[in-house]
Coordinates of C-alpha atoms in Angstrom, one line a residue:
M1 CA -32.8 8.4 22.9
A2 CA -30.7 11.3 24.1
F3 CA -27.8 9.7 26.3
Q4 CA -27.0 11.3 29.5
G5 CA -23.0 9.9 28.9
I6 CA -22.1 6.6 28.0
R7 CA -22.7 5.0 31.3
E8 CA -26.7 5.6 30.1
F9 CA -25.8 3.4 27.0
I10 CA -24.2 0.5 29.0
E11 CA -26.9 0.1 31.2
L12 CA -29.4 0.2 28.4
L13 CA -27.0 -3.0 26.9
E14 CA -26.9 -4.9 29.4
Q15 CA -30.8 -4.2 29.6
K16 CA -31.2 -5.7 26.2
G17 CA -28.4 -8.8 27.4
E18 CA -26.0 -7.3 24.5
L19 CA -22.7 -6.7 26.8
I20 CA -20.4 -8.8 29.3
R21 CA -18.5 -7.3 31.9
I22 CA -14.8 -8.5 32.6
S23 CA -13.8 -8.8 35.7
E24 CA -10.4 -9.6 35.7
Y25 CA -7.4 -7.6 34.8
V26 CA -6.9 -7.9 31.0
N27 CA -3.7 -5.7 29.7
P28 CA -4.2 -3.0 27.0
A29 CA -1.3 -3.2 25.3
L30 CA -2.2 -6.4 22.9
D31 CA -4.5 -8.4 25.3
I32 CA -7.3 -6.7 25.2
P33 CA -7.4 -6.4 21.7
E34 CA -7.0 -9.7 20.8
I35 CA -10.1 -10.8 22.4
V36 CA -12.6 -8.3 21.0
D37 CA -10.6 -9.7 17.9
R38 CA -11.6 -12.9 18.8
V39 CA -15.7 -11.7 19.7
S40 CA -15.8 -9.4 17.3
K41 CA -15.9 -11.7 14.4
S42 CA -18.3 -14.0 15.6
P43 CA -21.7 -14.7 14.1
G44 CA -23.7 -11.1 14.2
G45 CA -20.7 -9.5 15.7
G46 CA -20.8 -10.9 19.4
K47 CA -21.6 -8.5 22.7
A48 CA -19.7 -5.5 23.6
L49 CA -17.7 -5.6 26.5
L50 CA -17.1 -3.7 29.7
F51 CA -13.0 -4.1 31.3
E52 CA -13.7 -3.3 34.3
N53 CA -10.0 -3.9 35.9
T54 CA -7.7 -2.2 32.8
G55 CA -4.6 -1.4 35.5
S56 CA -5.8 2.0 35.6
D57 CA -8.6 4.0 37.2
F58 CA -11.0 4.0 34.2
P59 CA -13.1 0.8 32.4
V60 CA -12.6 0.1 28.1
L61 CA -16.0 -0.4 26.8
I62 CA -15.6 -1.8 23.3
N63 CA -17.4 -3.4 20.7
A64 CA -19.9 -1.6 21.5
F65 CA -21.3 -0.5 18.1
G66 CA -20.3 -4.1 17.0
S67 CA -23.7 -5.6 15.9
N68 CA -26.6 -4.0 13.5
S69 CA -29.2 -3.6 16.6
R70 CA -26.8 -2.2 18.8
M71 CA -25.8 0.1 16.5
A72 CA -29.5 0.8 16.4
L73 CA -29.5 1.2 19.7
A74 CA -27.0 3.5 20.0
L75 CA -28.2 6.1 17.7
G76 CA -32.0 5.6 19.2
A77 CA -34.1 3.7 16.3
D78 CA -35.6 0.5 16.2
N79 CA -33.2 -0.3 13.3
L80 CA -31.4 1.4 11.1
N81 CA -32.9 2.2 7.7
A82 CA -35.8 3.7 10.2
I83 CA -33.0 6.8 10.3
G84 CA -33.0 7.5 6.4
D85 CA -36.3 6.9 6.2
E86 CA -36.9 9.4 9.0
I87 CA -34.6 11.9 6.6
E88 CA -35.9 11.2 3.5
S89 CA -39.5 12.2 5.1
L90 CA -38.2 15.5 5.8
F91 CA -36.3 16.6 3.4
K92 CA -39.0 15.8 0.8
K93 CA -41.4 17.6 2.9
L94 CA -39.2 20.7 3.6
V95 CA -38.4 21.2 -0.1
S96 CA -42.1 20.4 -2.0
P97 CA -43.8 23.3 -3.3
K98 CA -46.0 25.2 -0.7
A99 CA -49.6 26.6 -2.7
G100 CA -50.2 28.8 0.0
L101 CA -50.1 30.8 3.1
M102 CA -51.9 28.3 5.5
E103 CA -49.5 25.2 4.7
K104 CA -46.3 27.1 4.6
L105 CA -47.6 27.8 8.6
R106 CA -47.9 24.2 9.0
M107 CA -44.6 24.0 8.3
L108 CA -43.1 26.0 11.5
P109 CA -43.4 22.7 14.1
M110 CA -41.1 20.9 11.6
L111 CA -38.8 24.0 11.7
G112 CA -38.8 25.0 15.6
Q113 CA -38.2 20.9 15.7
I114 CA -35.8 21.7 13.6
S115 CA -34.8 24.5 15.8
S116 CA -34.8 21.6 18.8
W117 CA -31.8 19.9 17.2
M118 CA -28.7 22.6 17.0
P119 CA -26.6 22.6 19.2
K120 CA -26.7 25.1 22.1
S121 CA -23.5 26.8 24.5
I122 CA -24.6 26.7 28.0
S123 CA -22.6 28.5 31.0
G124 CA -20.7 27.0 33.8
K125 CA -19.1 23.5 33.9
G126 CA -20.1 20.5 32.2
K127 CA -20.0 16.8 33.4
C128 CA -17.2 16.1 31.7
Q129 CA -14.9 18.8 33.9
E130 CA -15.7 17.4 37.0
V131 CA -12.3 15.9 37.6
V132 CA -9.4 18.4 35.9
M133 CA -5.7 16.5 35.7
K134 CA -3.2 19.2 37.8
E135 CA -1.0 17.7 35.6
P136 CA -2.8 16.0 32.2
D137 CA -0.8 12.9 31.6
M138 CA -2.2 10.6 28.6
R139 CA -0.8 7.5 30.4
K140 CA -3.6 7.5 32.8
L141 CA -5.7 6.4 30.4
P142 CA -6.3 2.3 29.4
V143 CA -5.5 3.9 25.6
L144 CA -4.6 0.3 23.6
T145 CA -1.6 -0.8 22.0
C146 CA -3.3 -2.5 19.3
W147 CA -1.3 -4.6 17.4
P148 CA 2.2 -6.1 17.6
A149 CA 3.2 -4.0 14.6
D150 CA 1.9 -0.2 16.0
G151 CA 3.8 2.6 17.1
G152 CA 2.6 2.9 20.2
P153 CA -0.7 3.0 22.1
F154 CA -3.5 4.5 19.6
I155 CA -6.8 7.0 21.1
T156 CA -9.3 4.5 18.6
L157 CA -12.2 6.6 18.8
P158 CA -11.1 10.2 19.0
C159 CA -13.8 13.3 18.3
V160 CA -12.0 15.6 17.5
V161 CA -12.7 19.5 17.2
T162 CA -11.4 22.0 15.7
R163 CA -13.0 25.2 13.6
D164 CA -12.0 27.3 10.3
P165 CA -9.9 30.4 11.5
E166 CA -11.8 32.2 8.7
T167 CA -15.7 31.5 9.4
G168 CA -15.2 29.4 12.4
V169 CA -17.4 27.0 11.2
R170 CA -17.0 24.0 13.7
N171 CA -15.6 20.5 12.8
V172 CA -15.9 17.1 14.3
G173 CA -13.9 14.2 13.0
M174 CA -12.2 11.2 13.9
Y175 CA -8.2 10.5 13.5
R176 CA -6.9 8.7 15.7
M177 CA -4.2 9.8 17.7
Q178 CA -0.5 7.9 19.1
L179 CA 0.8 8.4 22.6
F180 CA 4.4 10.1 22.4
G181 CA 4.6 10.9 25.7
P182 CA 2.2 12.8 28.9
N183 CA 1.7 14.9 26.8
L184 CA 2.3 14.6 23.1
T185 CA 0.7 12.2 20.4
G186 CA 0.6 12.4 16.9
M187 CA -3.3 13.5 15.2
H188 CA -3.5 12.1 12.1
W189 CA -5.6 13.7 9.9
H190 CA -5.2 12.7 6.0
K191 CA -4.9 15.4 3.3
H192 CA -8.3 15.3 2.4
K193 CA -9.8 15.6 5.3
T194 CA -11.3 19.1 7.0
G195 CA -9.0 19.0 9.5
A196 CA -6.2 18.7 7.6
R197 CA -7.8 21.9 6.0
H198 CA -8.0 23.9 9.3
F199 CA -5.1 22.8 9.9
N200 CA -3.9 24.7 6.7
E201 CA -5.4 28.0 6.6
Y202 CA -3.6 28.3 10.5
K203 CA -0.4 27.4 8.7
K204 CA -1.5 30.4 6.4
R205 CA -2.2 32.9 9.7
G206 CA 1.6 31.5 11.5
E207 CA -1.1 30.6 14.5
R208 CA -1.6 27.8 17.0
M209 CA -4.7 25.3 15.7
P210 CA -6.3 24.9 19.0
I211 CA -7.8 21.1 19.4
S212 CA -10.2 19.8 21.8
V213 CA -10.7 15.8 22.3
V214 CA -14.2 15.0 22.9
L215 CA -14.0 10.4 24.3
G216 CA -17.7 8.9 25.3
G217 CA -21.2 11.0 26.1
D218 CA -23.4 10.2 24.4
P219 CA -23.2 7.6 21.6
A220 CA -23.9 9.6 18.8
Y221 CA -20.8 12.0 19.2
T222 CA -18.8 9.4 18.2
Y223 CA -20.9 8.0 15.4
A224 CA -21.0 11.6 14.1
A225 CA -17.8 12.2 14.5
T226 CA -17.2 9.2 11.6
A227 CA -20.7 10.3 9.0
P228 CA -19.4 11.8 5.7
L229 CA -21.3 15.1 5.7
P230 CA -20.4 18.1 3.8
D231 CA -18.1 20.7 4.6
N232 CA -19.4 23.5 7.0
I233 CA -22.4 21.2 8.4
D234 CA -21.6 20.7 12.0
E235 CA -21.5 17.1 13.3
Y236 CA -23.3 18.4 17.1
L237 CA -25.9 19.1 14.1
L238 CA -26.5 15.7 13.2
A239 CA -26.2 14.2 16.4
G240 CA -29.0 16.7 17.6
F241 CA -31.0 15.1 15.2
L242 CA -30.2 11.9 15.9
R243 CA -30.9 11.9 19.9
K244 CA -33.8 14.2 19.3
K245 CA -32.1 16.3 21.8
R246 CA -29.9 19.4 21.1
V247 CA -26.3 18.5 22.5
E248 CA -25.5 21.3 25.0
L249 CA -22.0 22.6 24.9
V250 CA -18.9 24.1 27.3
K251 CA -15.9 26.3 27.0
C252 CA -13.3 24.6 27.7
L253 CA -10.5 24.9 30.6
T254 CA -7.3 26.5 28.0
N255 CA -9.1 27.1 24.9
D256 CA -11.9 29.0 23.8
L257 CA -13.5 25.5 22.4
E258 CA -16.3 23.9 22.6
V259 CA -17.2 19.9 24.2
P260 CA -20.4 18.5 25.0
S261 CA -21.0 18.6 28.4
N262 CA -21.4 15.4 29.1
A263 CA -19.1 13.8 27.3
D264 CA -16.6 11.1 29.4
F265 CA -13.2 12.9 28.7
V266 CA -11.8 16.1 27.1
I267 CA -8.0 16.0 26.6
E268 CA -7.7 20.2 25.4
G269 CA -4.6 21.1 23.6
Y270 CA -3.2 22.7 20.4
V271 CA -0.8 22.0 17.2
D272 CA 2.0 24.3 16.6
P273 CA 2.1 24.9 12.6
E274 CA 5.3 26.0 12.7
E275 CA 6.7 23.3 14.3
D276 CA 8.5 20.1 12.7
F277 CA 5.9 17.0 12.0
I278 CA 6.7 13.4 14.0
W279 CA 6.9 10.0 12.2
E280 CA 3.9 8.3 13.5
G281 CA 2.6 4.6 13.4
P282 CA 2.9 2.4 11.2
F283 CA -0.9 1.3 12.7
G284 CA -3.3 -1.7 11.9
D285 CA -5.4 -0.5 10.0
H286 CA -9.3 -0.9 9.3
T287 CA -8.0 -2.1 5.9
G288 CA -6.9 -4.9 6.9
F289 CA -3.1 -4.2 6.4
Y290 CA -1.3 -1.6 8.4
S291 CA -0.7 2.4 7.0
L292 CA 2.5 2.3 7.4
A293 CA 4.8 5.8 9.3
D294 CA 4.4 8.9 7.9
W295 CA 5.1 12.5 9.0
Y296 CA 2.3 14.1 11.0
P297 CA 2.1 16.9 13.3
K298 CA 2.2 17.1 16.6
F299 CA -0.7 18.0 19.5
H300 CA 0.4 19.4 22.3
V301 CA -1.9 18.8 25.5
T302 CA -2.7 21.4 27.9
C303 CA -6.0 19.8 29.8
I304 CA -7.4 16.3 31.0
T305 CA -11.0 16.4 32.1
H306 CA -13.4 13.7 32.9
R307 CA -16.2 12.6 34.1
K308 CA -15.9 11.0 38.1
D309 CA -17.4 8.0 36.3
A310 CA -15.6 8.2 33.6
V311 CA -15.3 5.4 31.0
Y312 CA -13.2 4.7 28.0
P313 CA -15.2 4.3 24.7
A314 CA -12.1 1.7 22.2
T315 CA -12.2 0.3 19.2
I316 CA -9.8 -2.1 17.2
V317 CA -9.8 -2.4 13.3
G318 CA -7.7 -4.8 11.6
I319 CA -9.1 -7.8 9.0
P320 CA -13.5 -7.7 8.5
P321 CA -15.6 -8.6 9.6
Q322 CA -14.6 -6.0 12.7
E323 CA -17.2 -3.0 14.9
D324 CA -16.4 -0.7 11.9
A325 CA -18.5 -2.6 9.6
Y326 CA -21.2 -1.5 11.4
I327 CA -21.0 1.7 11.8
G328 CA -20.2 2.0 8.0
R329 CA -23.7 -0.3 7.8
A330 CA -25.0 2.7 9.8
T331 CA -23.9 5.0 6.7
E332 CA -24.9 3.2 4.6
R333 CA -28.4 3.4 5.7
I334 CA -28.7 7.3 7.2
F335 CA -26.6 8.4 3.5
L336 CA -28.6 6.7 1.0
S337 CA -31.6 9.3 1.5
P338 CA -29.5 12.1 1.2
M339 CA -28.0 11.2 -1.7
K340 CA -30.4 9.3 -3.5
L341 CA -33.3 13.0 -3.2
T342 CA -29.6 15.7 -4.0
M343 CA -27.9 13.8 -6.7
I344 CA -28.6 10.5 -8.1
P345 CA -32.4 10.2 -8.1
E346 CA -32.9 6.4 -10.0
M347 CA -30.3 5.2 -6.4
E348 CA -32.6 2.9 -5.2
D349 CA -30.5 1.1 -2.5
M350 CA -26.7 1.0 -1.6
E351 CA -24.5 -1.6 -0.2
L352 CA -21.2 -1.2 0.9
P353 CA -20.1 -5.3 2.2
P354 CA -17.5 -5.7 4.9
A355 CA -14.8 -7.6 3.1
G356 CA -14.6 -3.9 0.9
V357 CA -13.9 -2.2 4.0
A358 CA -15.7 0.5 3.0
H359 CA -13.6 2.2 -0.1
N360 CA -12.8 -0.8 -2.2
L361 CA -16.1 -2.0 -2.8
T362 CA -19.9 -0.5 -2.7
I363 CA -22.6 -2.2 -4.7
S364 CA -25.3 0.2 -5.9
K365 CA -29.2 -1.1 -7.6
I366 CA -30.9 1.6 -10.0
D367 CA -34.0 2.7 -11.8
K368 CA -32.8 2.3 -14.6
T369 CA -34.8 3.8 -17.4
F370 CA -32.0 4.9 -20.4
A371 CA -29.4 3.3 -22.0
G372 CA -25.5 4.4 -20.1
Q373 CA -27.7 5.3 -16.8
A374 CA -25.2 2.8 -14.9
A375 CA -22.1 5.0 -16.0
K376 CA -24.0 7.9 -15.3
V377 CA -24.6 7.2 -11.6
M378 CA -20.3 5.5 -11.3
N379 CA -19.3 9.3 -12.3
A380 CA -21.8 10.7 -10.0
M381 CA -21.1 8.6 -7.0
W382 CA -17.5 9.1 -7.9
G383 CA -18.2 12.8 -7.8
A384 CA -19.5 12.2 -3.9
G385 CA -18.0 13.0 -1.0
Q386 CA -16.0 10.3 0.4
M387 CA -17.6 8.2 -2.1
M388 CA -14.4 9.7 -3.9
F389 CA -12.0 7.1 -2.5
N390 CA -14.4 4.6 -3.5
K391 CA -12.6 1.7 -5.9
V392 CA -14.9 -1.0 -7.4
M393 CA -18.3 0.1 -8.1
I394 CA -21.3 -2.7 -9.2
V395 CA -24.1 -1.0 -10.7
A396 CA -27.2 -3.2 -11.3
D397 CA -30.9 -2.7 -11.1
G398 CA -34.4 -4.8 -11.4
Q399 CA -35.7 -7.3 -8.3
T400 CA -31.8 -8.1 -7.9
D401 CA -31.6 -8.3 -3.7
I402 CA -28.0 -6.9 -3.7
H403 CA -27.0 -7.5 0.1
N404 CA -27.6 -10.9 -0.6
Y405 CA -23.9 -11.6 -2.4
P406 CA -24.5 -14.8 -3.7
E407 CA -27.1 -13.2 -5.7
I408 CA -25.7 -10.2 -6.6
A409 CA -22.7 -12.4 -8.0
R410 CA -25.2 -14.8 -10.5
L411 CA -26.3 -11.0 -11.9
V412 CA -23.0 -10.1 -12.9
S413 CA -22.1 -13.9 -14.1
Q414 CA -24.8 -13.5 -16.2
V415 CA -25.3 -10.4 -17.3
V416 CA -22.2 -8.2 -17.1
D417 CA -19.7 -8.9 -20.8
P418 CA -16.2 -8.0 -19.5
A419 CA -15.1 -6.8 -23.0
H420 CA -17.8 -4.3 -22.9
D421 CA -19.7 -3.6 -19.7
I422 CA -16.3 -2.6 -16.9
Y423 CA -15.2 0.8 -17.3
F424 CA -11.8 1.8 -15.7
T425 CA -11.1 6.1 -14.8
Q426 CA -8.5 7.6 -12.6
G427 CA -9.3 9.7 -9.7
P428 CA -8.4 10.4 -5.9
M429 CA -7.4 7.4 -3.6
D430 CA -7.7 6.5 0.2
V431 CA -4.6 8.0 1.9
L432 CA -4.4 4.2 3.3
D433 CA -4.9 2.2 0.0
H434 CA -1.6 0.2 -0.5
S435 CA -2.2 -1.1 -3.9
A436 CA -2.3 2.3 -5.6
S437 CA 1.4 2.7 -7.7
K438 CA 1.3 6.5 -6.4
F439 CA 0.8 7.4 -3.5
A440 CA -3.5 8.7 -2.8
Y441 CA -3.6 8.0 -6.8
G442 CA -5.4 5.3 -8.6
S443 CA -7.9 3.8 -11.1
K444 CA -11.4 3.0 -10.3
M445 CA -13.4 0.0 -11.9
G446 CA -17.1 0.5 -12.9
V447 CA -19.1 -2.9 -13.2
D448 CA -22.3 -2.2 -15.6
A449 CA -24.5 -5.4 -14.0
T450 CA -27.7 -3.5 -15.1
H451 CA -30.2 -5.6 -17.7
K452 CA -29.1 -4.1 -20.5
Y453 CA -30.9 -1.3 -23.4
E454 CA -30.0 -2.5 -27.5
E455 CA -27.6 -0.1 -28.0
E456 CA -25.8 -1.1 -24.7
L457 CA -25.5 -4.5 -26.4
Y458 CA -22.6 -6.3 -28.2
N459 CA -22.0 -9.5 -29.6
E460 CA -22.6 -11.8 -26.2
Q461 CA -23.2 -15.1 -25.9
A462 CA -27.4 -15.8 -26.2
N463 CA -28.4 -18.1 -23.2
Y464 CA -25.3 -17.7 -21.3
T465 CA -24.8 -20.9 -18.9
V466 CA -22.3 -20.6 -16.4
P467 CA -19.9 -24.3 -16.6
K468 CA -20.0 -26.7 -13.7
S469 CA -16.8 -27.3 -11.8
S470 CA -16.4 -30.7 -12.8
V471 CA -15.0 -29.2 -16.4
I472 CA -11.7 -28.4 -14.1
S473 CA -9.3 -30.6 -13.3
V474 CA -7.0 -29.2 -10.6
E475 CA -4.5 -32.3 -11.1
E476 CA -4.4 -32.0 -14.6
I477 CA -4.1 -28.1 -14.6
K478 CA -1.8 -28.2 -12.2
K479 CA 0.4 -30.9 -13.8
E480 CA -0.8 -28.6 -17.3
I481 CA 0.8 -25.1 -16.2
H482 CA 2.9 -25.1 -13.9
E483 CA 2.3 -21.7 -12.0
V484 CA -0.7 -23.0 -10.6
Y485 CA -0.5 -24.0 -7.0
D486 CA -4.5 -24.3 -6.7
I487 CA -7.7 -23.9 -8.0
N488 CA -11.0 -22.9 -6.1
A489 CA -13.7 -23.6 -8.9
E490 CA -17.2 -24.2 -5.9
L491 CA -18.9 -20.7 -7.0
L492 CA -19.5 -22.7 -10.8
D493 CA -22.0 -25.4 -9.5
M494 CA -23.7 -22.0 -7.8
G495 CA -24.4 -20.5 -11.5
I496 CA -21.2 -18.0 -10.2
S497 CA -19.0 -17.5 -12.8
F498 CA -15.5 -17.1 -10.8
V499 CA -13.2 -19.5 -10.1
V500 CA -9.9 -18.3 -8.0
I501 CA -6.4 -19.2 -8.7
S502 CA -3.1 -19.3 -5.9
V503 CA 0.4 -19.0 -7.5
K504 CA 4.2 -19.0 -6.1
K505 CA 4.8 -15.7 -7.8
N506 CA 8.4 -16.3 -8.8
Q507 CA 9.1 -14.0 -11.7
P508 CA 8.5 -10.7 -13.4
G509 CA 5.3 -10.8 -15.4
M510 CA 4.6 -14.4 -14.3
V511 CA 0.5 -13.4 -13.3
K512 CA 0.1 -11.6 -16.6
A513 CA 1.4 -14.3 -19.2
L514 CA -0.6 -17.0 -16.2
G515 CA -3.9 -15.1 -17.3
K516 CA -3.4 -15.9 -21.4
K517 CA -2.5 -19.2 -20.3
L518 CA -5.8 -19.8 -18.1
T519 CA -7.9 -17.5 -20.6
K520 CA -7.3 -19.9 -23.8
H521 CA -7.3 -23.5 -21.8
E522 CA -10.5 -25.0 -22.4
A523 CA -11.2 -25.9 -19.3
F524 CA -11.6 -21.5 -18.3
K525 CA -13.2 -21.5 -21.8
G526 CA -16.8 -20.5 -20.4
V527 CA -15.2 -18.5 -17.4
K528 CA -16.1 -15.0 -16.7
F529 CA -13.7 -14.1 -13.5
I530 CA -10.9 -14.8 -12.7
A531 CA -8.8 -13.8 -9.5
I532 CA -5.3 -14.5 -9.1
V533 CA -3.9 -14.4 -5.4
D534 CA -1.4 -15.8 -3.5
E535 CA -0.7 -19.1 -2.6
E536 CA -0.8 -18.6 1.1
L537 CA -4.9 -17.4 1.0
D538 CA -6.9 -19.5 2.0
I539 CA -9.0 -19.4 -1.3
H540 CA -12.0 -21.4 -0.1
D541 CA -12.3 -18.1 2.4
M542 CA -14.4 -16.4 0.2
N543 CA -14.5 -14.1 2.2
A544 CA -11.4 -13.4 3.0
V545 CA -10.6 -13.8 -1.1
G546 CA -13.4 -10.6 -1.2
W547 CA -11.1 -8.4 1.2
Y548 CA -7.5 -9.7 -0.3
V549 CA -8.0 -8.9 -3.8
S550 CA -10.4 -6.2 -3.4
G551 CA -7.5 -4.5 -1.5
N552 CA -4.7 -5.9 -3.7
I553 CA -5.4 -4.3 -6.5
D554 CA -4.8 -1.2 -8.4
P555 CA -8.0 -2.1 -11.0
K556 CA -7.1 -1.0 -14.1
R557 CA -3.1 -2.0 -14.1
D558 CA -4.4 -5.5 -12.4
S559 CA -6.8 -6.2 -14.9
Q560 CA -6.9 -8.3 -17.9
I561 CA -9.7 -8.0 -20.0
F562 CA -9.3 -11.1 -22.9
E563 CA -12.0 -10.6 -25.2
A564 CA -14.4 -13.3 -27.2
E565 CA -12.7 -14.7 -29.6
N566 CA -15.7 -15.8 -32.0
N567 CA -19.0 -14.3 -31.9
G568 CA -21.3 -15.9 -28.9
G569 CA -18.2 -17.0 -27.5
V570 CA -17.3 -15.3 -23.5
S571 CA -15.0 -12.6 -22.6
H572 CA -12.8 -12.6 -19.9
L573 CA -12.0 -10.4 -16.6
V574 CA -8.4 -11.9 -14.7
L575 CA -7.5 -9.8 -12.0
D576 CA -4.0 -10.0 -10.1
G577 CA -4.5 -9.9 -6.8
T578 CA -1.3 -10.8 -5.2
R579 CA 1.2 -8.9 -2.6
K580 CA 3.0 -6.4 -5.5
S581 CA 7.0 -6.0 -4.7
G582 CA 10.1 -4.2 -6.6
S583 CA 11.6 -7.1 -8.2
L584 CA 8.4 -8.8 -9.1
D585 CA 6.2 -5.6 -10.0
N586 CA 8.5 -3.1 -10.0
F587 CA 6.6 -2.2 -7.5
K588 CA 8.2 1.9 -5.9
R589 CA 5.8 2.0 -2.8
D590 CA 6.4 0.0 0.5
W591 CA 3.4 -2.9 0.7
P592 CA 2.7 -3.6 4.1
N593 CA 2.0 -7.0 5.8
P594 CA -2.0 -7.9 6.7
V595 CA -2.8 -7.1 10.9
V596 CA -2.5 -10.3 12.8
S597 CA -1.8 -11.2 15.9
S598 CA 2.0 -12.4 17.3
M599 CA 1.9 -16.2 18.8
E600 CA 2.5 -14.7 22.2
T601 CA 0.1 -12.7 22.5
I602 CA -2.6 -15.6 21.0
R603 CA -0.7 -18.2 23.2
K604 CA -1.4 -15.7 26.7
V605 CA -5.0 -15.2 25.6
D606 CA -5.5 -18.8 25.1
E607 CA -4.6 -19.2 28.3
L608 CA -6.5 -16.3 30.4
W609 CA -9.9 -17.0 28.1
P610 CA -11.5 -19.5 30.5
T611 CA -11.6 -16.9 33.8
L612 CA -13.1 -13.7 31.5
G613 CA -17.0 -15.6 31.8
L614 CA -16.8 -15.4 27.2
S615 CA -18.5 -18.4 27.5
E616 CA -17.6 -20.9 24.5
F617 CA -13.6 -21.0 22.7
I618 CA -12.8 -19.0 19.9
E619 CA -9.9 -19.1 17.7
S620 CA -7.7 -16.8 17.1
P621 CA -8.6 -15.1 13.8
S622 CA -5.3 -13.7 13.1
L623 CA -4.8 -18.3 12.6
R624 CA -6.2 -18.3 9.5
Y625 CA -3.7 -14.7 8.6
I626 CA -0.7 -15.2 9.7
P627 CA 0.7 -17.2 6.6
I628 CA 0.1 -14.3 4.5
Q629 CA 2.9 -12.7 7.0
K630 CA 6.1 -11.4 4.7
G631 CA 8.3 -11.3 7.9
E632 CA 7.6 -9.5 11.0
G633 CA 6.5 -6.4 11.0
A634 CA 4.5 -3.7 9.5
I635 CA 6.5 -4.1 6.0
A636 CA 5.9 -6.8 4.2
R637 CA 9.7 -8.6 3.0
E638 CA 10.8 -9.6 -0.2
E639 CA 12.1 -12.8 -0.1

C-alpha cells in the first residue's frame, strides 16, 4: 500500500498495537538512544516508539522497522517472502519465450502496470514544502546523539539524493550526516558507494555537487535508499513497485534535484569538491563497534522545508540485534529472487544472521548437482554487488533449515572437514570492518557445508561423533594450560563441534601457541572448531560470541587449520577472535571500542523509566558489554 506520509504509517502501527507513544520529555542526546537500545533488543524487536516531547517542534519516530511484522507493514506486504515471490513471478513472465502475437499482447497489461510504478515529476509545491525555514538551522531538528563517544549529533535515516553529472541518472543512498553547525554537516559516503562516484565526477568537472536529503514520507522511500540495487537503477522505481503507486516528485527550491512530494523534511544543499574535507566521527556503528573519525566532504545546507505535521524519523545502530537487522532481513528476502534468477540459479535460500551485522556472515543454501559447486557459488556471491564485502560465507544444501542456527551448526559439524572444506580468498572489505590489517581490504572465508561427492572427499573420519562436554574438565585444563581463562563446551552436548575459550592475552604469539596446545590436548581431539576470545566477553552468550568473533577476525590471518594426524582423525580450525593491538599482534590500525552507553546515561534512564509508559523495566544491554571496553572513547587503549 502507498502511505501519503509517515503519519499514516504511524496510524497503522497504532491500529496494529505496534507503537508506543511517549509523552514525557526525553533528551535526544543519549537518552532516547539508550531507551531504544533496551526496547529494540527485546524479543521480537519490541515496539515502535514515538517520542512526542523532544525539546523541539517535532516528534521522533524510531524502531519503526524493528520487527519482521513492522518491516512487512512498511512495505505494504503480508510478509517479506511475498515481495520476493512477486519479483520472481514478474521476472519469469517478462523473460519467458513468447510464441506468438497473442501471447505478446497479453504482456501489455503487465508492462502498463510496471510503467505505473515509474516516478513522475509534478508541477507546483509538495506537502514537503509547506513550511520553508527562512534561515535554515539543522539544530531545530531533534537530531540524535546516539552514543557517548560519537563525534556529535547524527542524522541516521537520510535518503541522500544525488545525480550523475554525465548521464543525469539519479541515485538515492543512505549516508550518515554529522551536524557541525546550523547549516553544515558531513556527508559520510564510503568509497564504494554511488554517491562517492558521483562526487568524483563533479570533482573532475570542477563543479559543485547539488544534494538533497529526504527524511520521512512513505517508509518505502527509506527502505529503497538502503537497498543494494545495481548502479543506475532508480531507487524510486523500487519504491513505486513496493507501494504499488508511482512516487510523485517535486523540484527543490534551491537546486534542480527532485524529491518525493510527501516527504516530511527536505534538506537542500551542495558539496564543493574543491573544498577541504571535514574531520567526521567517531560514530557508534552497525558493526557494534565505533567507526573511527576520518575526513569526509562538507555538506552546506541552503534550504530546509518540511510538512506542517512533520515527524522526524531516526534509528540507532550498535551491538546487534537492532532495528537494522530487520531492514537487512527484508533485503535478504527481497533480493534472493533476483540473485537466483540472474546469477546463481542453484540458490534456494539465504540467511544473514543479525550477529553477522550484514557483511560478516552469510549462510546460503543451494541445490547441489556437481562437485565444487559450493566454491562456484561463493565466488559468484563475492562478485555480486554489496556481497563483495562478505567476510564468512557458509554454503549448505539438502533439507537443512538454514534459519535454524543450531541445525546449521550441527550440519557444519558433521560434513565440514576443516582441513579441506574451508577456502580463503582476498578482496574488498567494508570500510567499517576494523579487523582487516589494511583499510577496506582483507581476506574472506568460505565454508563448504554441502554433502560431498566422491571427487570432493578426503580422509575423513567415518561416522564422526561430536564428543560430549564431559570430556573437557574446565578446572583441570586451566591448571594444565595456564593461558586458558574459561571454557564453554556446552554446544558439544547439542551435537555442535564448537568450543569457546577465553584468555587474558598478554604476550605476542600467545593465541597461536595456545591453538596448537589445545589441538594436541586429548580433551580436544574430537573438537573440530575452537574460537578464542578475550576474557571480558561472556562466552556463554552465543549471540555475543558470534558477533564478537565474526567482527574481530581477518579470516586468513586469524585462522589456524590443523590437519588430522592420522587417517580417520579429526581436523581442527582455531579462530583468533580476540582484540588486536600493536604490541601483541603488530596490528597497525587503531582498534575500536564496542558501542555502549555510559553509566551516567544508564542510571538516568533507569530513573526515568517509570514515567515512560513502557511497562516492565528493561535492564540496559550495555551492562553486558561495558567490560569489553578498553578505556573511554572510541579507540580501545592498550593496557
